[in-house]
């Protein structure tokens, strides 16, 4: 961190953190300790005002890990990095809303980007606009949302010595004496969670949801097609193709092999080059896909063998 004040131009000062209800805790008299430029932001690397507090009795102290600008850009909590409206990982929210990832990944550009975005922010308003989201996307987020505070998340971490049978502190131990279940959250890095990529928790939420909506990936791994029915009468191959791609910012256009539109029966096969893209589409379209304001049904394609039989 630079010592001279001249370099502080892009540094961030704030009076109160941007937090979700869970991280804030149920303690009405929460006291925040505040440290200006206490550390560098976990995503943009600029120094920011760090807050630390106890979210409730028997809970562990919590601290902010990203700056307010980064939190506002993505509308997430400064501590847990979950979406403030739906309590979901950004990867789940952005997949549902078809929001692409515009933030640069190199460190220098990241700082520059955050500074530029800061200038565009007004008050506490986030740059994320969900008002134009399709109804299928809104349904999906509503179904997946965790809107009630979940204070269990603030409990102390599990005692690593206890798990090995080596903790001698007994009741005095500030950590939880439980055998850990394999916790994917602990292996995640801040960058990935913030930008919504390679997030195993998000993956699990989305694949479970897709399955619950009847879109379990078929066992035959060669199936890379999805089948759309109930298309609007005026849909064309081109309009379907365009809509498919805008709804899947994480899928490269080159991975969409073909769109086969059957006008007579108002259905279409969406053929991807790879299984990963097809699975991503199934997850993103778990609640259907809106084309020209109409909700289209989505199913997995069938294997060639099954069709031949
Ligand atoms: Zn930041
Ligand atoms: Zn939080
Ligand atoms: Zn212990």
Short mmCIF file of N, CA and C and ligand atoms in Angstrom, two decimals, residues 18-24 53 62 76-82 84 153-154, ligand 2:
data_model
loop_
_atom_site.label_atom_id
_atom_site.label_comp_id
_atom_site.label_asym_id
_atom_site.label_seq_id
_atom_site.Cartn_x
_atom_site.Cartn_y
_atom_site.Cartn_z
N UNK A 18 -22.23 -1.93 3.32
CA UNK A 18 -23.39 -2.44 2.60
C UNK A 18 -23.45 -3.94 2.91
N UNK A 19 -24.49 -4.32 3.69
CA UNK A 19 -24.54 -5.70 4.17
C UNK A 19 -25.91 -6.32 3.95
N UNK A 20 -25.93 -7.64 3.83
CA UNK A 20 -27.20 -8.35 3.83
C UNK A 20 -27.65 -8.50 5.28
N UNK A 21 -28.91 -8.84 5.47
CA UNK A 21 -29.46 -8.98 6.83
C UNK A 21 -28.73 -10.04 7.64
N UNK A 22 -28.37 -11.13 6.97
CA UNK A 22 -27.71 -12.22 7.67
C UNK A 22 -26.38 -11.78 8.24
N UNK A 23 -25.56 -11.16 7.42
CA UNK A 23 -24.24 -10.74 7.89
C UNK A 23 -24.35 -9.67 8.98
N UNK A 24 -25.33 -8.78 8.87
CA UNK A 24 -25.51 -7.75 9.88
C UNK A 24 -25.88 -8.38 11.22
N UNK A 53 -17.51 -6.43 13.11
CA UNK A 53 -18.57 -6.41 14.12
C UNK A 53 -18.93 -7.82 14.53
N UNK A 62 -17.47 -10.68 12.10
CA UNK A 62 -17.50 -10.63 10.65
C UNK A 62 -16.79 -9.36 10.19
N UNK A 76 -24.19 -6.67 -4.30
CA UNK A 76 -23.93 -7.77 -3.38
C UNK A 76 -23.49 -7.24 -2.01
N UNK A 77 -23.54 -8.11 -1.01
CA UNK A 77 -23.11 -7.81 0.35
C UNK A 77 -21.58 -7.70 0.37
N UNK A 78 -21.06 -6.73 1.13
CA UNK A 78 -19.60 -6.53 1.20
C UNK A 78 -18.89 -7.66 1.94
N UNK A 79 -19.64 -8.49 2.63
CA UNK A 79 -19.02 -9.55 3.41
C UNK A 79 -19.20 -10.94 2.80
N UNK A 80 -20.44 -11.32 2.50
CA UNK A 80 -20.66 -12.69 1.99
C UNK A 80 -20.71 -12.73 0.47
N UNK A 81 -20.78 -11.57 -0.19
CA UNK A 81 -20.78 -11.48 -1.63
C UNK A 81 -22.04 -12.06 -2.29
N UNK A 82 -23.08 -12.30 -1.47
CA UNK A 82 -24.32 -12.79 -2.06
C UNK A 82 -25.18 -11.60 -2.51
N UNK A 84 -27.93 -8.92 -2.83
CA UNK A 84 -28.65 -8.30 -1.72
C UNK A 84 -30.16 -8.50 -1.81
N UNK A 153 -25.27 -19.03 9.40
CA UNK A 153 -24.07 -18.75 8.60
C UNK A 153 -23.03 -17.94 9.38
N UNK A 154 -23.46 -17.28 10.46
CA UNK A 154 -22.54 -16.45 11.23
C UNK A 154 -21.87 -17.20 12.38
ZN1 LIG B 2 -23.83 -10.90 3.64
#
